[in-house]
Short mmCIF file of C-alpha atoms (C1' of nucleotides) in Angstrom, two decimals:
data_model
loop_
_atom_site.label_atom_id
_atom_site.label_comp_id
_atom_site.label_asym_id
_atom_site.label_seq_id
_atom_site.Cartn_x
_atom_site.Cartn_y
_atom_site.Cartn_z
CA MET A 149 101.46 145.60 87.54
CA ALA A 150 99.20 144.89 90.34
CA ARG A 151 97.58 141.77 91.73
CA ILE A 152 99.99 138.95 90.51
CA THR A 153 99.05 135.87 88.95
CA GLY A 154 98.76 132.49 91.04
CA SER A 155 99.02 134.99 94.17
CA ASN A 156 97.06 133.69 96.92
CA GLY A 157 96.13 135.05 100.44
CA GLU A 158 96.73 132.79 102.79
CA ARG A 159 100.02 131.52 101.26
CA THR A 160 101.27 135.09 101.24
CA ALA A 161 100.31 135.38 104.89
CA ALA A 162 102.02 132.36 105.76
CA ALA A 163 105.10 133.09 103.85
CA ILE A 164 105.40 136.32 105.93
CA ARG A 165 104.77 134.43 109.41
CA ARG A 166 107.67 132.24 107.93
CA ALA A 167 110.19 134.94 106.97
CA ALA A 168 109.62 137.38 109.75
CA LEU A 169 109.90 134.65 112.03
CA ARG A 170 113.33 133.75 110.44
CA LEU A 171 114.41 137.75 110.20
CA ILE A 172 113.08 138.55 113.61
CA HIS A 173 115.70 135.62 115.33
CA ARG A 174 118.21 136.44 113.12
CA HIS A 175 118.37 140.60 113.92
CA GLY A 176 115.47 140.78 116.44
CA PHE A 177 112.39 142.80 116.71
CA ALA A 178 113.85 146.25 116.69
CA ALA A 179 116.01 145.57 113.84
CA MET A 180 114.28 144.01 111.66
CA ASN A 181 112.48 145.93 108.56
CA LEU A 182 109.67 145.90 106.30
CA ARG A 183 111.48 145.93 103.53
CA GLU A 184 113.68 143.19 104.14
CA LEU A 185 110.47 141.17 105.19
CA ALA A 186 108.85 142.09 102.40
CA ALA A 187 111.56 141.05 99.85
CA GLY A 188 112.10 137.77 101.39
CA VAL A 189 108.49 137.00 100.73
CA GLY A 190 108.99 138.48 97.50
CA ILE A 191 106.18 141.28 97.94
CA GLN A 192 106.68 145.16 97.85
CA PRO A 193 106.84 146.19 101.98
CA GLY A 194 103.32 148.63 101.07
CA SER A 195 101.66 144.97 100.19
CA LEU A 196 102.78 143.38 103.44
CA TYR A 197 99.15 145.50 104.75
CA ASN A 198 96.86 143.37 102.87
CA HIS A 199 98.05 140.93 105.49
CA ILE A 200 99.45 142.41 108.60
CA THR A 201 98.32 145.55 111.11
CA THR A 202 101.04 146.76 111.85
CA LYS A 203 104.31 145.77 112.48
CA GLN A 204 103.85 145.48 116.03
CA GLY A 205 100.98 143.09 115.90
CA LEU A 206 102.75 141.29 113.56
CA LEU A 207 104.97 140.26 116.47
CA PHE A 208 102.33 140.10 118.74
CA ASP A 209 100.82 137.47 116.50
CA LEU A 210 103.72 135.37 116.45
CA MET A 211 103.97 135.14 120.19
CA GLN A 212 100.13 134.09 120.88
CA GLU A 213 100.00 131.75 118.08
CA HIS A 214 103.36 130.34 119.77
CA MET A 215 102.35 130.20 123.53
CA THR A 216 98.57 129.00 122.46
CA THR A 217 100.45 126.27 120.95
CA LEU A 218 102.96 125.63 123.76
CA LEU A 219 100.27 125.48 126.31
CA ALA A 220 98.24 123.24 124.78
CA GLU A 221 100.93 120.63 123.55
CA THR A 222 101.73 120.76 127.29
CA ASP A 223 98.68 119.43 128.62
CA ALA A 224 98.39 116.96 125.79
CA ALA A 225 101.79 115.59 127.01
CA LEU A 226 100.95 115.90 130.74
CA ALA A 227 98.22 113.58 130.13
CA ALA A 228 99.25 111.29 127.86
CA ALA A 229 101.92 110.54 130.21
CA GLY A 230 101.27 107.97 133.22
CA PRO A 231 99.79 109.28 136.40
CA ALA A 232 102.83 109.30 139.06
CA LEU A 233 104.11 112.42 139.61
CA ILE A 234 107.20 111.46 137.98
CA ASP A 235 106.11 110.26 135.11
CA ARG A 236 104.36 113.88 134.32
CA LEU A 237 107.32 115.74 135.70
CA ARG A 238 109.17 114.04 132.80
CA GLY A 239 106.85 114.38 130.33
CA PHE A 240 106.59 117.98 131.18
CA ILE A 241 110.33 118.15 130.83
CA ALA A 242 111.00 115.73 127.99
CA HIS A 243 108.16 117.78 125.99
CA HIS A 244 109.64 120.98 126.72
CA VAL A 245 112.76 120.40 125.42
CA LEU A 246 111.45 118.79 122.52
CA TYR A 247 109.25 121.57 121.88
CA HIS A 248 112.65 123.93 122.14
CA LEU A 249 114.61 122.12 119.57
CA GLU A 250 112.03 122.25 117.23
CA ARG A 251 110.72 125.47 117.24
CA LYS A 252 113.72 127.71 118.19
CA GLN A 253 113.23 130.54 116.57
CA GLU A 254 109.48 131.00 117.90
CA VAL A 255 110.70 130.24 121.30
CA TYR A 256 113.69 132.72 121.19
CA ILE A 257 111.47 135.60 120.26
CA ALA A 258 108.55 134.72 122.69
CA ASN A 259 111.52 134.93 125.16
CA PHE A 260 113.36 137.65 123.98
CA GLU A 261 111.25 139.78 122.58
CA LEU A 262 108.46 140.49 125.53
CA ARG A 263 110.06 144.09 125.36
CA ALA A 264 109.51 145.03 122.30
CA LEU A 265 105.40 144.78 122.68
CA ASP A 266 103.48 147.30 124.05
CA PRO A 267 102.48 147.30 127.38
CA PRO A 268 98.60 145.90 126.65
CA ASN A 269 100.06 143.14 124.54
CA ALA A 270 103.40 142.08 126.65
CA ALA A 271 100.68 142.14 129.62
CA CYS A 272 99.13 139.40 127.50
CA ILE A 273 101.63 137.36 126.12
CA LEU A 274 102.73 137.60 129.94
CA ALA A 275 99.80 135.69 131.41
CA MET A 276 100.28 132.81 129.10
CA ARG A 277 103.71 132.43 130.31
CA ARG A 278 102.83 132.67 133.63
CA ALA A 279 100.22 129.92 132.85
CA TYR A 280 103.30 128.06 131.72
CA GLU A 281 105.27 128.53 134.55
CA ASP A 282 102.64 126.94 136.41
CA ARG A 283 101.98 124.08 135.08
CA LEU A 284 105.75 123.11 136.06
CA ILE A 285 105.59 125.03 139.88
CA ALA A 286 102.24 122.85 140.36
CA LEU A 287 104.05 119.72 139.80
CA LEU A 288 106.64 120.32 141.73
CA GLU A 289 104.29 121.37 144.72
CA GLU A 290 103.21 118.14 144.31
CA GLY A 291 106.21 116.46 144.02
CA VAL A 292 107.52 118.19 147.34
CA ALA A 293 104.20 117.03 149.10
CA GLU A 294 104.54 113.36 148.53
CA GLY A 295 108.16 113.30 149.00
CA THR A 296 109.71 112.60 146.29
CA LEU A 297 111.29 115.96 145.45
CA ALA A 298 113.18 118.06 147.66
CA MET A 299 114.10 121.39 147.38
CA SER A 300 114.32 125.22 149.43
CA ASP A 301 112.21 127.11 147.37
CA VAL A 302 109.89 126.04 144.51
CA ARG A 303 109.02 129.14 142.20
CA VAL A 304 112.50 130.05 141.65
CA THR A 305 113.85 126.29 141.49
CA ALA A 306 111.36 126.61 138.47
CA TYR A 307 112.56 129.38 136.98
CA ALA A 308 115.75 127.79 137.00
CA MET A 309 114.65 124.54 135.64
CA LEU A 310 112.99 126.63 132.78
CA ALA A 311 116.27 128.85 132.16
CA MET A 312 118.03 125.31 131.80
CA LEU A 313 115.69 123.67 129.30
CA THR A 314 115.31 126.55 127.26
CA GLY A 315 118.95 126.87 126.90
CA VAL A 316 118.47 124.34 124.27
CA CYS A 317 117.65 127.29 121.48
CA THR A 318 120.44 129.25 121.82
CA TRP A 319 122.93 126.77 120.61
CA TYR A 320 121.01 123.90 119.12
CA ARG A 321 121.69 123.05 115.38
CA PRO A 322 119.79 120.26 113.81
CA GLY A 323 122.55 117.42 112.58
CA GLY A 324 124.60 118.38 115.08
CA ARG A 325 127.12 115.98 117.44
CA LEU A 326 123.85 114.86 119.58
CA GLY A 327 120.15 113.93 118.45
CA ARG A 328 117.52 115.20 119.81
CA ALA A 329 116.41 112.20 121.57
CA GLU A 330 120.22 112.36 123.67
CA ILE A 331 119.58 116.19 124.44
CA VAL A 332 116.22 115.11 126.24
CA ALA A 333 117.30 112.69 128.15
CA LEU A 334 120.29 114.50 129.37
CA HIS A 335 118.07 117.41 130.35
CA VAL A 336 115.58 114.76 132.10
CA ASP A 337 118.64 113.50 133.63
CA LEU A 338 119.96 116.85 134.99
CA ALA A 339 117.13 118.30 136.23
CA LEU A 340 116.15 115.41 138.29
CA ASP A 341 119.66 114.04 139.92
CA GLY A 342 121.62 116.95 139.06
CA ILE A 343 125.85 116.02 137.70
CA ARG A 344 126.88 114.66 140.94
CA ARG A 345 127.32 110.80 141.10
CA ARG A 346 125.36 109.03 142.84
CA MET G 190 126.19 178.09 125.10
CA ALA G 191 130.02 175.57 124.94
CA ARG G 192 131.55 173.90 127.70
CA ILE G 193 129.94 173.63 130.52
CA THR G 194 131.41 174.42 134.07
CA GLY G 195 132.67 171.34 135.85
CA SER G 196 132.31 169.27 133.05
CA ASN G 197 135.10 166.93 133.69
CA GLY G 198 134.85 164.14 130.73
CA GLU G 199 136.22 160.77 132.90
CA ARG G 200 132.67 161.36 134.81
CA THR G 201 130.49 162.28 131.51
CA ALA G 202 131.99 158.91 129.87
CA ALA G 203 131.08 157.02 133.03
CA ALA G 204 127.71 158.58 132.86
CA ILE G 205 127.57 157.57 129.62
CA ARG G 206 128.06 153.36 129.86
CA ARG G 207 125.85 153.88 132.74
CA ALA G 208 123.02 155.23 130.82
CA ALA G 209 123.53 153.33 128.12
CA LEU G 210 123.66 150.02 129.98
CA ARG G 211 120.71 150.78 131.28
CA LEU G 212 118.73 151.98 128.10
CA ILE G 213 119.94 148.70 126.35
CA HIS G 214 119.10 146.56 128.66
CA ARG G 215 115.42 147.98 128.45
CA HIS G 216 114.81 148.19 125.23
CA GLY G 217 117.79 146.02 123.34
CA PHE G 218 120.53 147.85 121.41
CA ALA G 219 119.12 148.16 118.16
CA ALA G 220 115.92 149.92 119.93
CA MET G 221 117.94 152.32 122.12
CA ASN G 222 118.62 155.81 120.26
CA LEU G 223 121.35 158.04 120.73
CA ARG G 224 119.34 160.97 121.35
CA GLU G 225 118.01 159.26 124.31
CA LEU G 226 120.70 158.15 125.68
CA ALA G 227 122.32 162.07 125.50
CA ALA G 228 118.94 163.50 127.63
CA GLY G 229 119.57 160.48 130.03
CA VAL G 230 123.22 161.78 130.48
CA GLY G 231 122.09 165.12 130.28
CA ILE G 232 124.28 166.35 126.89
CA GLN G 233 122.82 166.74 123.63
CA PRO G 234 123.70 163.97 121.22
CA GLY G 235 126.35 165.12 118.79
CA SER G 236 128.44 165.51 122.30
CA LEU G 237 128.35 161.96 122.94
CA TYR G 238 131.47 161.48 120.36
CA ASN G 239 133.36 163.34 122.52
CA HIS G 240 133.39 159.87 124.25
CA ILE G 241 132.66 157.00 121.68
CA THR G 242 133.77 156.34 118.56
CA THR G 243 130.13 155.20 116.91
CA LYS G 244 126.78 153.58 118.63
CA GLN G 245 128.36 150.00 117.46
CA GLY G 246 131.78 150.66 119.45
CA LEU G 247 129.97 151.63 122.87
CA LEU G 248 128.13 148.34 122.61
CA PHE G 249 131.19 146.29 122.29
CA ASP G 250 133.24 148.61 124.84
CA LEU G 251 130.44 147.67 127.10
CA MET G 252 130.51 143.93 126.40
CA GLN G 253 134.09 143.75 126.04
CA GLU G 254 134.52 145.04 129.50
CA HIS G 255 132.10 142.85 131.20
CA MET G 256 133.91 139.77 129.48
CA THR G 257 136.99 140.75 131.10
CA THR G 258 135.91 141.55 134.19
CA LEU G 259 133.59 137.97 134.60
CA LEU G 260 136.96 136.01 133.58
CA ALA G 261 139.22 137.85 135.72
CA GLU G 262 136.76 137.28 138.48
CA THR G 263 136.24 133.78 137.84
CA ASP G 264 139.83 133.44 138.08
CA ALA G 265 140.05 134.58 141.37
CA ALA G 266 137.13 132.81 142.45
CA LEU G 267 138.44 129.44 141.61
CA ALA G 268 142.12 130.36 142.75
CA ALA G 269 140.33 131.28 146.16
CA ALA G 270 137.98 128.13 146.31
CA GLY G 271 139.58 124.96 148.02
CA PRO G 272 141.61 122.48 145.78
CA ALA G 273 139.20 119.55 146.23
CA LEU G 274 137.49 119.46 142.53
CA ILE G 275 133.78 119.95 144.18
CA ASP G 276 135.00 122.97 146.33
CA ARG G 277 136.18 124.76 142.94
CA LEU G 278 132.85 123.67 141.45
CA ARG G 279 131.02 124.97 144.08
CA GLY G 280 133.65 128.17 143.68
CA PHE G 281 132.52 128.61 139.87
CA ILE G 282 128.62 128.24 140.49
CA ALA G 283 127.79 130.64 143.47
CA HIS G 284 130.53 133.18 141.92
CA HIS G 285 128.88 132.75 138.82
CA VAL G 286 125.29 133.59 140.57
CA LEU G 287 126.34 135.79 142.47
CA TYR G 288 128.24 137.88 139.66
CA HIS G 289 124.74 137.35 137.78
CA LEU G 290 122.91 138.90 140.41
CA GLU G 291 124.79 142.29 140.84
CA ARG G 292 125.42 142.74 137.52
CA LYS G 293 121.97 141.89 135.35
CA GLN G 294 122.27 144.56 132.87
CA GLU G 295 126.27 143.98 131.94
CA VAL G 296 125.27 139.98 131.77
CA TYR G 297 121.85 140.34 129.99
CA ILE G 298 123.26 142.70 126.97
CA ALA G 299 126.19 140.25 127.07
CA ASN G 300 124.24 137.36 126.41
CA PHE G 301 121.19 139.01 124.00
CA GLU G 302 123.06 141.59 121.87
CA LEU G 303 125.70 139.00 120.59
CA ARG G 304 123.83 139.26 117.15
CA ALA G 305 124.18 143.06 117.06
CA LEU G 306 127.28 143.36 116.79
CA ASP G 307 129.47 143.59 113.68
CA PRO G 308 130.98 140.21 112.96
CA PRO G 309 134.68 141.28 114.26
CA ASN G 310 133.18 142.55 117.09
CA ALA G 311 131.30 139.60 117.54
CA ALA G 312 133.62 137.45 117.09
CA CYS G 313 136.61 139.30 119.92
CA ILE G 314 133.47 138.44 122.12
CA LEU G 315 132.30 135.22 121.51
CA ALA G 316 136.11 133.89 121.69
CA MET G 317 136.24 135.39 125.19
CA ARG G 318 132.69 133.76 125.59
CA ARG G 319 134.08 130.86 125.16
CA ALA G 320 136.88 130.93 127.25
CA TYR G 321 134.30 131.46 130.08
CA GLU G 322 132.47 128.55 128.95
CA ASP G 323 135.70 126.53 128.82
CA ARG G 324 135.95 126.78 132.63
CA LEU G 325 133.44 125.09 133.69
CA ILE G 326 133.86 122.59 131.12
CA ALA G 327 137.39 121.68 132.61
CA LEU G 328 135.99 121.70 136.25
CA LEU G 329 133.38 119.02 134.71
CA GLU G 330 136.00 117.44 132.89
CA GLU G 331 138.29 116.99 136.00
CA GLY G 332 135.04 115.50 138.08
CA VAL G 333 133.97 112.92 135.58
CA ALA G 334 137.63 111.43 135.50
CA GLU G 335 138.09 111.17 139.12
CA GLY G 336 134.99 109.98 139.37
CA THR G 337 133.12 112.69 141.40
CA LEU G 338 130.98 113.45 138.58
CA ALA G 339 128.43 111.89 136.44
CA MET G 340 126.76 113.23 133.18
CA SER G 341 126.22 111.80 129.25
CA ASP G 342 128.14 115.07 127.73
CA VAL G 343 130.46 117.15 129.01
CA ARG G 344 129.99 119.95 127.11
CA VAL G 345 126.19 120.15 126.40
CA THR G 346 125.82 119.88 130.40
CA ALA G 347 128.14 122.75 130.66
CA TYR G 348 125.57 124.65 128.47
CA ALA G 349 122.87 123.29 130.41
CA MET G 350 124.29 124.59 133.21
CA LEU G 351 125.49 128.57 132.11
CA ALA G 352 121.83 128.51 130.99
CA MET G 353 120.10 127.82 134.43
CA LEU G 354 122.79 130.17 136.11
CA THR G 355 122.36 132.49 133.72
CA GLY G 356 118.79 132.91 134.32
CA VAL G 357 118.54 134.75 137.53
CA CYS G 358 119.50 137.91 135.59
CA THR G 359 115.89 137.72 133.87
CA TRP G 360 113.82 137.61 137.04
CA TYR G 361 115.67 138.78 139.64
CA ARG G 362 115.01 141.88 141.59
CA PRO G 363 116.84 143.51 144.66
CA GLY G 364 115.11 143.40 148.10
CA GLY G 365 113.00 140.58 146.66
CA ARG G 366 111.47 137.40 148.65
CA LEU G 367 114.99 135.50 148.51
CA GLY G 368 118.28 136.86 149.63
CA ARG G 369 121.04 137.04 147.81
CA ALA G 370 123.20 134.01 149.52
CA GLU G 371 119.65 131.63 149.59
CA ILE G 372 119.90 132.62 145.29
CA VAL G 373 122.92 131.04 145.26
CA ALA G 374 122.76 128.19 147.61
CA LEU G 375 119.83 127.03 145.40
CA HIS G 376 121.28 127.53 142.28
CA VAL G 377 124.36 125.51 143.45
CA ASP G 378 122.04 122.56 145.21
CA LEU G 379 120.21 122.68 142.11
CA ALA G 380 123.22 121.79 139.74
CA LEU G 381 124.90 119.41 141.71
CA ASP G 382 121.88 117.27 143.07
CA GLY G 383 118.78 117.99 140.75
CA ILE G 384 115.34 117.92 142.48
CA ARG G 385 114.51 114.37 143.30
CA ARG G 386 114.94 113.67 147.22
CA ARG G 387 117.84 111.31 147.47
"C1'" DG T 217 79.96 137.61 81.29
"C1'" DC T 218 79.87 140.86 85.02
"C1'" DT T 219 80.43 142.30 89.31
"C1'" DC T 220 83.03 143.22 93.88
"C1'" DT T 221 86.55 141.76 96.45
"C1'" DA T 222 91.64 140.12 97.35
"C1'" DA T 223 96.10 141.17 96.52
"C1'" DA T 224 99.05 142.54 94.38
"C1'" DC T 225 102.07 147.48 92.57
"C1'" DT T 226 103.99 152.34 92.23
"C1'" DA T 227 104.80 156.42 95.17
"C1'" DA T 228 105.43 159.21 98.58
"C1'" DC T 229 105.12 161.13 102.97
"C1'" DA T 230 106.45 162.13 107.65
"C1'" DT T 231 109.17 161.27 111.22
"C1'" DA T 232 113.17 158.96 113.77
"C1'" DC T 233 118.09 157.89 113.65
"C1'" DG T 234 123.25 158.23 113.38
"C1'" DT T 235 126.52 161.27 112.41
"C1'" DT T 236 129.39 165.49 111.21
"C1'" DT T 237 129.99 169.94 111.08
"C1'" DG T 238 131.59 174.50 112.73
"C1'" DT T 239 131.52 176.88 117.42
"C1'" DT T 240 132.24 178.56 121.56
"C1'" DT T 241 133.54 178.27 126.21
"C1'" DT T 242 136.62 176.07 130.14
"C1'" DC T 243 140.07 173.59 131.76
"C1'" DT T 244 145.38 172.61 132.38
"C1'" DC T 245 149.71 173.48 132.39
"C1'" DA T 246 154.54 175.09 130.74
"C1'" DT S 17 149.28 184.33 131.95
"C1'" DG S 18 148.23 182.62 127.71
"C1'" DA S 19 148.27 178.85 124.30
"C1'" DG S 20 146.25 174.19 123.18
"C1'" DA S 21 143.58 170.73 124.50
"C1'" DA S 22 138.82 168.99 126.16
"C1'" DA S 23 134.37 169.04 126.37
"C1'" DA S 24 130.09 170.74 125.18
"C1'" DC S 25 126.62 173.17 122.19
"C1'" DA S 26 123.65 174.66 117.96
"C1'" DA S 27 122.46 172.80 113.55
"C1'" DA S 28 121.82 170.31 110.46
"C1'" DC S 29 122.58 166.06 106.57
"C1'" DG S 30 121.70 161.72 104.69
"C1'" DT S 31 119.23 158.16 105.03
"C1'" DA S 32 116.13 154.30 106.36
"C1'" DT S 33 112.12 153.72 108.11
"C1'" DG S 34 106.98 152.59 109.45
"C1'" DT S 35 102.71 153.29 107.53
"C1'" DT S 36 99.56 155.05 103.70
"C1'" DA S 37 97.11 156.45 99.54
"C1'" DG S 38 95.97 155.75 95.16
"C1'" DT S 39 95.73 152.08 91.35
"C1'" DT S 40 95.47 147.91 88.92
"C1'" DT S 41 94.98 143.37 87.99
"C1'" DA S 42 93.42 138.84 89.10
"C1'" DG S 43 89.79 135.66 90.75
"C1'" DA S 44 85.57 134.00 93.23
"C1'" DG S 45 80.44 134.06 93.24
"C1'" DC S 46 76.16 134.73 90.94
#
DNA sequence: GCTCTAAACTAACATACGTTTGTTTTCTCA
DNA sequence: TGAGAAAACAAACGTATGTTAGTTTAGAGC
């Protein structure tokens, strides 16, 4: 046998990305093997190489695609928010949580498989991550400058907030006790006002 | 050659654990190989098996030891704190952050290598993690009951707080811009009051 | 309808890995 | 001081893995 009736390059490539996200998310990049990936797609191991350069290249593509989307959607969310600082900040937080609820796998991989990337690839993804962090840092600095926000260190606060907001993708399961909107609102409130009663 | 002059079982076992923590933290469990581990200790690969059962068993031991220590130290910190709820809560948060600053490697591994454990081992570690989460959940429920704290959902708030507080071990480097005490205080304030100016 | 390319197949290669085996030397303690 | 246990070595085994090579068939454009 050789080329299969009805086979289609784009469709197969998409299936590979989808299966790879699932497997990397479940087992980690190093523990995922290309034979299992190929089986998940329904093709032979060697056939993967019609669609990917290397295993490493596949990971990099997945991460880069995710970071590009995240940055673009974040900027769109910020532009759509009201002009007041507090509204843009709420917009950022809400978008971050929602995005992380909806794309657990991509987010988890982008956050925890950085060490699996070759140094040049890692540097590229890291730069995009920094650009994302800078969006939040800029908002926090603006809030401190105008007096709406108060914190002892902007950068570390930003890291702490991002860690908290990203945490959802480690435990969220669709169809759980809380709906997405509730989870989003909870995180917005928690970040802005903490847990102490006012 | 065979047994080395001055060799010592306990010392070697400790060196293995130390090297394993470093390597698993750096590369991940699946990507760490026993030849590199042995080289880090200064023995031959096969000699590892005088001290470990299997690679999997080594990971489980590291995690179990860490979780046991974390639970014990947490209870000690809670007992040492003042009787008021807010003081015990501050104590929990401060201890958590400090512990995570001081034992980045163990914490990182215990949090992100759960999927590398065999199901029975994973269940054991997961139970200990739940016990830890329950410490915080109990504090939050007490605070809500007495009216000091306010949140829309205790369990999800606990998850969010733990994610935030655990985040330090992904970026902290000893000797950085901020000292440990400052980082601890920042997280206590952030968790309790958020970033909005009162 | 013919040709070129796309996309799959089968088969294998080279290496890396966890682990086992058998042996040797050092340490401990009765 | 001598026997057993501890702790290392050297060497290998079996398998899994990423990747490549060569081949074959289906689809697309002239």
